[in-house]
PDB file of C-alpha atoms in Angstrom:
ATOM      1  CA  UNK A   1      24.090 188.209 -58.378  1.00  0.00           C
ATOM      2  CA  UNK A   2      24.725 185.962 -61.130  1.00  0.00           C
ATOM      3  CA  UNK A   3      26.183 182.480 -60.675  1.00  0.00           C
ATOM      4  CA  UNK A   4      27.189 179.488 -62.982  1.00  0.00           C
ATOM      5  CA  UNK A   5      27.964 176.502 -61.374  1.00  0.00           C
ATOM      6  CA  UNK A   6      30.039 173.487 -62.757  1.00  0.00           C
ATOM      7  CA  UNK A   7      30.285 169.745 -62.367  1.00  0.00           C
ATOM      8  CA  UNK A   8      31.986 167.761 -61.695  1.00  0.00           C
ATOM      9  CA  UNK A   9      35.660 169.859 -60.678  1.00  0.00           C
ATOM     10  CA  UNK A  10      37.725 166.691 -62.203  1.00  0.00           C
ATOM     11  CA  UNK A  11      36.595 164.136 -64.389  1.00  0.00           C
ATOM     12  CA  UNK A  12      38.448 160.905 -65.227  1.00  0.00           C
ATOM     13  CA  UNK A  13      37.642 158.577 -68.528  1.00  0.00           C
ATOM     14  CA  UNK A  14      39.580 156.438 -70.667  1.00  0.00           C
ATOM     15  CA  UNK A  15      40.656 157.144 -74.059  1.00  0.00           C
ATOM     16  CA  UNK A  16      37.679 156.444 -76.095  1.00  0.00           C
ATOM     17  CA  UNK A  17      34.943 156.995 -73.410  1.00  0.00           C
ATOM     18  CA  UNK A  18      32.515 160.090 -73.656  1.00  0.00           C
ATOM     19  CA  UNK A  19      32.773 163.039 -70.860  1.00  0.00           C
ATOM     20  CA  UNK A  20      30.075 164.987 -69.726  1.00  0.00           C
ATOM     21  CA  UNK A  21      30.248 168.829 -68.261  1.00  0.00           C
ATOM     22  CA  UNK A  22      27.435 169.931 -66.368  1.00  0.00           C
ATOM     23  CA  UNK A  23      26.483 173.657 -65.564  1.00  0.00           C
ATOM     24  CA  UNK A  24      23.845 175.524 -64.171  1.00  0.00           C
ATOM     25  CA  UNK A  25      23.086 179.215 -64.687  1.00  0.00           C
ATOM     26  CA  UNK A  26      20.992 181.424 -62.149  1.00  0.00           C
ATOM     27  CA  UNK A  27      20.346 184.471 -64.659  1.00  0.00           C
ATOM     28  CA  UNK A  28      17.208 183.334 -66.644  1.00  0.00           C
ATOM     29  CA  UNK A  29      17.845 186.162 -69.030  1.00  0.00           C
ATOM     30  CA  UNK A  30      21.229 184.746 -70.143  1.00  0.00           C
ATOM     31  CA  UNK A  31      21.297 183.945 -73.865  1.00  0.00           C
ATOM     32  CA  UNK A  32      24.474 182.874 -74.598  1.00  0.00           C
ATOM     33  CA  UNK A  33      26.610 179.941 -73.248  1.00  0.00           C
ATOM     34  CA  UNK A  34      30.383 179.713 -74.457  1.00  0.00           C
ATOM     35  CA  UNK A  35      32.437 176.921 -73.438  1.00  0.00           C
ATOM     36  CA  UNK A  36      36.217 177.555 -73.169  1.00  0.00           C
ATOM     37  CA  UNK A  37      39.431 175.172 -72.668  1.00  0.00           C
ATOM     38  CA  UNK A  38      42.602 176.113 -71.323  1.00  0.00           C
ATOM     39  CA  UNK A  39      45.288 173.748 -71.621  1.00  0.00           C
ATOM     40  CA  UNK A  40      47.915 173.877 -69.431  1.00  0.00           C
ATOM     41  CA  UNK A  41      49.732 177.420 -68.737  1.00  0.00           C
ATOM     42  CA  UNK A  42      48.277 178.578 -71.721  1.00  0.00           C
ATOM     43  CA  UNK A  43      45.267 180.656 -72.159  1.00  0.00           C
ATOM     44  CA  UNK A  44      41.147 179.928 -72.032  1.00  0.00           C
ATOM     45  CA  UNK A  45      39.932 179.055 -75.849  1.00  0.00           C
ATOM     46  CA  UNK A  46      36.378 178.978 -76.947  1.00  0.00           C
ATOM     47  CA  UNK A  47      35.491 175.359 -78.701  1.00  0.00           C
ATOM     48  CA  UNK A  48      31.801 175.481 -78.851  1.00  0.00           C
ATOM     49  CA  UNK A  49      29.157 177.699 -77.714  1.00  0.00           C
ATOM     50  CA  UNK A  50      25.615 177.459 -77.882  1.00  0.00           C
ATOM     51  CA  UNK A  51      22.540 180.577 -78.216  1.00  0.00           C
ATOM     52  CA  UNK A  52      19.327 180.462 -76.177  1.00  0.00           C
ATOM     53  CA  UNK A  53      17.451 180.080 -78.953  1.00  0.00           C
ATOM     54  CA  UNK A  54      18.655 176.380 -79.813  1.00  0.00           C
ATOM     55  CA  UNK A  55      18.210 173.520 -77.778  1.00  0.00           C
ATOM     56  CA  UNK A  56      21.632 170.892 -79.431  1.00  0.00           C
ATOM     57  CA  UNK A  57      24.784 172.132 -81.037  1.00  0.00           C
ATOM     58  CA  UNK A  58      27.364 170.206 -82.570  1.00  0.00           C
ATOM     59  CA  UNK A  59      30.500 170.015 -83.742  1.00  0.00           C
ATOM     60  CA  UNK A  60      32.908 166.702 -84.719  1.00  0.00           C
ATOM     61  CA  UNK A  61      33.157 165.219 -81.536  1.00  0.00           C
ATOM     62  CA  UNK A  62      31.890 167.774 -79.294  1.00  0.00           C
ATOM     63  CA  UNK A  63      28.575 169.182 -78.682  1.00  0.00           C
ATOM     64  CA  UNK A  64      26.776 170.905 -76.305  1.00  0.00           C
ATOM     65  CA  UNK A  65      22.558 170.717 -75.404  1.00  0.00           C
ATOM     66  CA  UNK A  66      20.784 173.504 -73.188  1.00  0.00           C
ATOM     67  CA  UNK A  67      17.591 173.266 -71.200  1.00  0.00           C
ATOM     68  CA  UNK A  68      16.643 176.917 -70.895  1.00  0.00           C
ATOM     69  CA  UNK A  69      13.713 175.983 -67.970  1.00  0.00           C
ATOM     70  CA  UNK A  70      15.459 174.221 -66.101  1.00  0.00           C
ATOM     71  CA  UNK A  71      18.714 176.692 -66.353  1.00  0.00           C
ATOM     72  CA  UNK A  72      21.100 173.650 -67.357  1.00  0.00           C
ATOM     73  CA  UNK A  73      23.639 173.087 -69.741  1.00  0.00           C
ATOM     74  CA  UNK A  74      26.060 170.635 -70.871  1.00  0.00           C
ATOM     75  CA  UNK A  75      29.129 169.925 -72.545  1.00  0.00           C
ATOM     76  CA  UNK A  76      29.267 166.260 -73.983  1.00  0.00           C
ATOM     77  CA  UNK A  77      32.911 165.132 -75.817  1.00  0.00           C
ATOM     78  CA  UNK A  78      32.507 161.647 -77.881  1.00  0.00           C
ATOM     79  CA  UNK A  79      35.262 159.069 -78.603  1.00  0.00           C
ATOM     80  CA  UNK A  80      37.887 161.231 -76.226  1.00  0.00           C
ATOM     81  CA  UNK A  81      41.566 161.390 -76.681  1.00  0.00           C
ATOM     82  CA  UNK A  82      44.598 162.225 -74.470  1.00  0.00           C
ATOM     83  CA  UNK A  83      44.616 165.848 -76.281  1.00  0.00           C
ATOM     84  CA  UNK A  84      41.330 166.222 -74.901  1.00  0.00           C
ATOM     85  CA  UNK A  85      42.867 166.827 -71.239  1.00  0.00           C
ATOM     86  CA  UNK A  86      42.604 170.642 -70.307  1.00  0.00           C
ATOM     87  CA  UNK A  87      40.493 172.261 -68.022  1.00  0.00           C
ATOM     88  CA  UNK A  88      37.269 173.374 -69.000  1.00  0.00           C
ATOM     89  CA  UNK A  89      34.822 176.278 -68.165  1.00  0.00           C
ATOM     90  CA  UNK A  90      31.682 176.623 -69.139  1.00  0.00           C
ATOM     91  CA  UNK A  91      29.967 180.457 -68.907  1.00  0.00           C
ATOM     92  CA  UNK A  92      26.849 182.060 -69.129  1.00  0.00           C
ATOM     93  CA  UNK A  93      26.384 185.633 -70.564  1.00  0.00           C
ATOM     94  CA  UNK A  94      25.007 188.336 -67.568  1.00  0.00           C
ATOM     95  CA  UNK A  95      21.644 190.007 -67.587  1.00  0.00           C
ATOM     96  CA  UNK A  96      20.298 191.748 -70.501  1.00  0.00           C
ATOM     97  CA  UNK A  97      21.861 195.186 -72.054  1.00  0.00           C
ATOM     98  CA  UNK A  98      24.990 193.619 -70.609  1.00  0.00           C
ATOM     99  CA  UNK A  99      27.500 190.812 -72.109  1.00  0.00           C
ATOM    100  CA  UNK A 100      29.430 190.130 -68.909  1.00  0.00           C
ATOM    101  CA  UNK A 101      30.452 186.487 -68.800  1.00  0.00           C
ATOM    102  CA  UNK A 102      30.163 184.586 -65.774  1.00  0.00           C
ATOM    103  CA  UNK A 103      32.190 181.603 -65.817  1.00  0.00           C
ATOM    104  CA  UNK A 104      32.042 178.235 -64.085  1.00  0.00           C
ATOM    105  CA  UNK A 105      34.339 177.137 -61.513  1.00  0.00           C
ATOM    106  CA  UNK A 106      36.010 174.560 -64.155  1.00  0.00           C
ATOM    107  CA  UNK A 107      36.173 170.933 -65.125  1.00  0.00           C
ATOM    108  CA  UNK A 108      39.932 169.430 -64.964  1.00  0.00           C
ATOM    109  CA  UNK A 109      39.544 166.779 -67.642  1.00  0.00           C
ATOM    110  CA  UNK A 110      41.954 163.648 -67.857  1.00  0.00           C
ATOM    111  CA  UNK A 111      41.849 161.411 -70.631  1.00  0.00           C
ATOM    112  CA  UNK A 112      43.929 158.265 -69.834  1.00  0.00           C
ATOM    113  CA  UNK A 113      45.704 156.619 -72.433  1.00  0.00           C
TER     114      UNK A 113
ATOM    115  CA  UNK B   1      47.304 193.601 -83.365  1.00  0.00           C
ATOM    116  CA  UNK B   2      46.423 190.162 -84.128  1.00  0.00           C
ATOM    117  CA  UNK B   3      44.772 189.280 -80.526  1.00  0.00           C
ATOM    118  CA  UNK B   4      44.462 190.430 -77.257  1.00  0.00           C
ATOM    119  CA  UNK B   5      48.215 191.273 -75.908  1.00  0.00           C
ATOM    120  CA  UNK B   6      48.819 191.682 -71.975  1.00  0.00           C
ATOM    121  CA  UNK B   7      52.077 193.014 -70.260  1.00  0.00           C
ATOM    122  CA  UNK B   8      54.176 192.248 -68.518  1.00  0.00           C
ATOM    123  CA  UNK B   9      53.720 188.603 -68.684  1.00  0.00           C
ATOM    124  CA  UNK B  10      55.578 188.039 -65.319  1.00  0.00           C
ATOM    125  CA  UNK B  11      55.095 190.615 -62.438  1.00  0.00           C
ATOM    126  CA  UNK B  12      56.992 189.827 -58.992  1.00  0.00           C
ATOM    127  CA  UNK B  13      56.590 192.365 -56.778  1.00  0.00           C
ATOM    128  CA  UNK B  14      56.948 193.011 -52.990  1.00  0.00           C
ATOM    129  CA  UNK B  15      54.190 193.036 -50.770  1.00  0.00           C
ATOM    130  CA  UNK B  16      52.693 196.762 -50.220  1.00  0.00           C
ATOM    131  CA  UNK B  17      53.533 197.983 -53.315  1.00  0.00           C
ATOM    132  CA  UNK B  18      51.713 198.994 -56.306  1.00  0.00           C
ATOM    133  CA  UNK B  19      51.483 196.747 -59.554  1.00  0.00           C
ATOM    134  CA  UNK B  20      50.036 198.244 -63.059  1.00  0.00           C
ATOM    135  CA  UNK B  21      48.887 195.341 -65.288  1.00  0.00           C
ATOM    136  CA  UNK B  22      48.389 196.444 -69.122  1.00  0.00           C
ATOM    137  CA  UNK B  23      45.732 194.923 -71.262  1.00  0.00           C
ATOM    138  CA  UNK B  24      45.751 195.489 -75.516  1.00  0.00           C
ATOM    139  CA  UNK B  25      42.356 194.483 -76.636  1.00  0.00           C
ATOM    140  CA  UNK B  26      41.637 193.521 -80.137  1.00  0.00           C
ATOM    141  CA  UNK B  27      41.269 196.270 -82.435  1.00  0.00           C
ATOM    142  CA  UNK B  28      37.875 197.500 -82.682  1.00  0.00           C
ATOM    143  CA  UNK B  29      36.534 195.193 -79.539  1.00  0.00           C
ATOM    144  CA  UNK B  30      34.196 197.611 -77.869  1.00  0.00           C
ATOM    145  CA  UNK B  31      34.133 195.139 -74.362  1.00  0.00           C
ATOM    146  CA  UNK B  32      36.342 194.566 -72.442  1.00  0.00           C
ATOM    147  CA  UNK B  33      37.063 192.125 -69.525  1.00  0.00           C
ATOM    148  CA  UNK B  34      39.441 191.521 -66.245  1.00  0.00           C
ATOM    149  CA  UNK B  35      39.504 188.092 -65.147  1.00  0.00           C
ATOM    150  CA  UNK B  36      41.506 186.850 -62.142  1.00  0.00           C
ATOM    151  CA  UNK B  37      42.611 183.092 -61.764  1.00  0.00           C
ATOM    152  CA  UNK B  38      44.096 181.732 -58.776  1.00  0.00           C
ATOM    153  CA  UNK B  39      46.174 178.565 -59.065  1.00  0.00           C
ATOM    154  CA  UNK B  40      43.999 175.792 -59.894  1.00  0.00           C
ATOM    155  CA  UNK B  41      41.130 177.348 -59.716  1.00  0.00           C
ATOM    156  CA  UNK B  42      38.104 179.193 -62.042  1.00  0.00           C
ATOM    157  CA  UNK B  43      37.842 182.703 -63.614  1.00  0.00           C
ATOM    158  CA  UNK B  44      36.909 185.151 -61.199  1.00  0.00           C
ATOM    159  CA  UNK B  45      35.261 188.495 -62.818  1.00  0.00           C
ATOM    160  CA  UNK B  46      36.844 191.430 -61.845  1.00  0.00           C
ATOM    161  CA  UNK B  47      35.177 194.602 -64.316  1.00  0.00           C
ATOM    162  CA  UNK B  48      33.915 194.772 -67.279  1.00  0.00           C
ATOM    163  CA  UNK B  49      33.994 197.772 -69.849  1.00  0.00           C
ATOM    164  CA  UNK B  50      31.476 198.268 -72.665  1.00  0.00           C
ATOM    165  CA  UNK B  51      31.982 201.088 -75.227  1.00  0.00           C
ATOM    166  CA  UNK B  52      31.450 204.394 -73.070  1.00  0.00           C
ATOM    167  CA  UNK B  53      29.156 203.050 -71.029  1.00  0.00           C
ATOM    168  CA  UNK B  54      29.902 203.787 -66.683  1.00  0.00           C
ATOM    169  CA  UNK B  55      32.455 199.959 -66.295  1.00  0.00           C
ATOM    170  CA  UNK B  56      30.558 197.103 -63.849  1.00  0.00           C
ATOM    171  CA  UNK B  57      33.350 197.127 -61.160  1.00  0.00           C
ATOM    172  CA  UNK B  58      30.743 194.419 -59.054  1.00  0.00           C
ATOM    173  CA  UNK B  59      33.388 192.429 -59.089  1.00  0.00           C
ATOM    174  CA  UNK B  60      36.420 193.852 -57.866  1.00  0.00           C
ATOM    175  CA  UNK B  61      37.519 192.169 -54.724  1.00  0.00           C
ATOM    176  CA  UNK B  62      38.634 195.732 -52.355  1.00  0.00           C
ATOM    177  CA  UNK B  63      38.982 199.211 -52.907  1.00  0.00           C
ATOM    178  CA  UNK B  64      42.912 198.560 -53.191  1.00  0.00           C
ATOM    179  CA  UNK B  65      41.273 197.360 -57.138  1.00  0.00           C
ATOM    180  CA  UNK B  66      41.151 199.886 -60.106  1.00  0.00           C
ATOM    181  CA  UNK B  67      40.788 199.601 -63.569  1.00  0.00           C
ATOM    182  CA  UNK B  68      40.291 202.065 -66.136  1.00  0.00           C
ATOM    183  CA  UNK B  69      39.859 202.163 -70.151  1.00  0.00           C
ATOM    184  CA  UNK B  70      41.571 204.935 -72.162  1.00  0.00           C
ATOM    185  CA  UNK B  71      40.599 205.424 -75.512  1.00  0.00           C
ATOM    186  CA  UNK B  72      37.840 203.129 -75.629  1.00  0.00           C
ATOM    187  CA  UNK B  73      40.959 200.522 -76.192  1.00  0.00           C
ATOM    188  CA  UNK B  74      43.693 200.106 -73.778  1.00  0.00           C
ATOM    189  CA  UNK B  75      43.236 198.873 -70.187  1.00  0.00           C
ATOM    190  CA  UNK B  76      45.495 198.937 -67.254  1.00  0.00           C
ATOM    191  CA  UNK B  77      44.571 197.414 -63.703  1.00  0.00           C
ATOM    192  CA  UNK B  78      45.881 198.518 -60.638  1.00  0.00           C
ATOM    193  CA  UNK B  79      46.160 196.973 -57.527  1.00  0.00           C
ATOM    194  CA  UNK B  80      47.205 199.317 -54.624  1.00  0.00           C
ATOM    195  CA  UNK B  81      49.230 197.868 -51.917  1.00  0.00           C
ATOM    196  CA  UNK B  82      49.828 194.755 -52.848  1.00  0.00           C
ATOM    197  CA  UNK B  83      48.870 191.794 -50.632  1.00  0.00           C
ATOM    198  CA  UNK B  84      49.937 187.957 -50.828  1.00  0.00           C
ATOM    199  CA  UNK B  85      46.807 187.154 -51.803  1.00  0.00           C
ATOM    200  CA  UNK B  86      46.874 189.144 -54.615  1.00  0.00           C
ATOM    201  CA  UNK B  87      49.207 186.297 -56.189  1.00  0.00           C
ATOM    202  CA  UNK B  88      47.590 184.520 -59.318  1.00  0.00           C
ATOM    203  CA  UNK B  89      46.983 185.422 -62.868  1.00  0.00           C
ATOM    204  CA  UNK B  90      45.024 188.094 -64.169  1.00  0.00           C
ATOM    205  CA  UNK B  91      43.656 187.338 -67.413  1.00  0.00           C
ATOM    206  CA  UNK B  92      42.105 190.327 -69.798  1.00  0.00           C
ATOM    207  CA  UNK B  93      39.696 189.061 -72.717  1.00  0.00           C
ATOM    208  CA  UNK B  94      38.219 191.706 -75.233  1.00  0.00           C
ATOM    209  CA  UNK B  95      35.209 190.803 -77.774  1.00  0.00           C
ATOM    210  CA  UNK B  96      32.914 192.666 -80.074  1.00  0.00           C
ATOM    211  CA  UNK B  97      29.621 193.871 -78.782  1.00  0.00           C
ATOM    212  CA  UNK B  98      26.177 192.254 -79.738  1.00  0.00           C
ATOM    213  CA  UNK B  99      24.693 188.886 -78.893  1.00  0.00           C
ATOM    214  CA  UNK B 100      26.906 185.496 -78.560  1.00  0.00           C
ATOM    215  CA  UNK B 101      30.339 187.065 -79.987  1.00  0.00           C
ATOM    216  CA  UNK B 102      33.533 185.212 -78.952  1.00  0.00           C
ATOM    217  CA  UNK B 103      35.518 186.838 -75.594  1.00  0.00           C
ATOM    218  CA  UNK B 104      39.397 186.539 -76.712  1.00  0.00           C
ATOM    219  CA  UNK B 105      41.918 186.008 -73.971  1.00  0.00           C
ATOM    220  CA  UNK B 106      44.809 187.059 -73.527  1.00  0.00           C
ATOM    221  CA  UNK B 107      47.764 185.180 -72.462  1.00  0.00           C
ATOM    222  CA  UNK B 108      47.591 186.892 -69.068  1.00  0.00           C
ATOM    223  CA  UNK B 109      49.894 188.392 -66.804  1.00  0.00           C
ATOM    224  CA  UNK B 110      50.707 186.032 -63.440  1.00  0.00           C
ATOM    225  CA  UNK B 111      51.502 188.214 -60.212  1.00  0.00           C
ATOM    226  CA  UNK B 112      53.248 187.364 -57.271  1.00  0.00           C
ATOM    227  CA  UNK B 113      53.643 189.208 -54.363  1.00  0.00           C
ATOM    228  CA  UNK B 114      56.282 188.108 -52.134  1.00  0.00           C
TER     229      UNK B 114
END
């Protein structure tokens, strides 16, 4: 079946540092790759998301890049602040006709002041 | 409503029993999702309903799992004789259908079964 997978499970960096997400999709027909962060007890929130159709997509600090043949993509967040700590999931959208998400097993992000 | 509401927000309930979980999609969200998340750990799909199309239960862990969709709007999840590790939160997320449209959560419902 479908899979995402999601590195690395924690991630340290000092305030000011970039952070890197990495995922992985098995589903070559997946178009559509949201990335969500869920702060702590509260629920998942989408902050960027990217279509199969483009390869870079930014946003302030925070962008994300796919590499549909090799089934890859990545979260990158610039100049990172203490805020930025949350866990975050990336996801991949299932098989055609359908728009199941499959998400990643999560990043736990902490920015160090 | 103004998002996707779930209910109760709290469940504690004793092992073997029966636990109804209520999910309140957005209004006019054809799809809609059942996510489980253990402590600490990722989103687990559970089922997924799309307009009036048959639901993909692939993910439902046993046959003590059920969901249903009434209405084309309201879902409720059951879970059937309720086991410890049943415990985490369930998380329902609703979104429009057609290609790369935002899932909304919900604030999710957390479940333990003592």
């Amino acid at each position: 079946g479908e899979n995402v997978e999601q590195h690395p499970s924690t991630l340290s960096v000092q305030e000011g540092d970039s952070a890197v997400i990495k995922c992985t999709y098995s589903d070559s027909a997946s178009n559509y790759f949201p990335w969500y962060k869920q702060e702590l007890g509260k629920r998942p929130q989408l902050i960027i998301d990217i279509r199969s159709n483009v390869g870079e997509k930014k946003d302030q600090r925070i962008a994300v890049t796919l590499n549909k043949t090799a089934k890859h993509f990545s979260l990158h967040i610039t100049e990172t602040q203490p805020e930025d700590s949350a866990v975050y999931f990336c996801a991949a959208r299932g098989a055609s006709g359908t728009y199941k998400y499959i998400f990643g097993t999560g990043t736990r992000l902490k920015v160090l002041a | 409503g103004a998002g996707v509401s779930q209910s109760p927000s709290n469940k504690v309930t004793e092992k073997g029993k029966d636990v109804e979980l209520r999910c309140d999609p957005i209004s006019g969200h054809t799809a809609l999702y059942w996510y489980r998340q253990s402590l600490g750990q990722g989103l687990e799909f559970l089922i997924y309903f799309q307009g009036n199309s048959a639901p993909d239960k692939s993910g439902l862990p046993s046959d003590r799992f059920s969901a249903e969709r009434t209405g084309g709007s309201v879902s409720t999840l059951t879970i059937q004789r309720t086991q410890q590790e049943d415990s985490a939160v369930y998380l329902c997320a609703s979104s429009l259908a057609g290609q790369g449209l935002e899932a909304f959560f919900g604030q999710g419902t957390r479940l333990t079964v003592v």
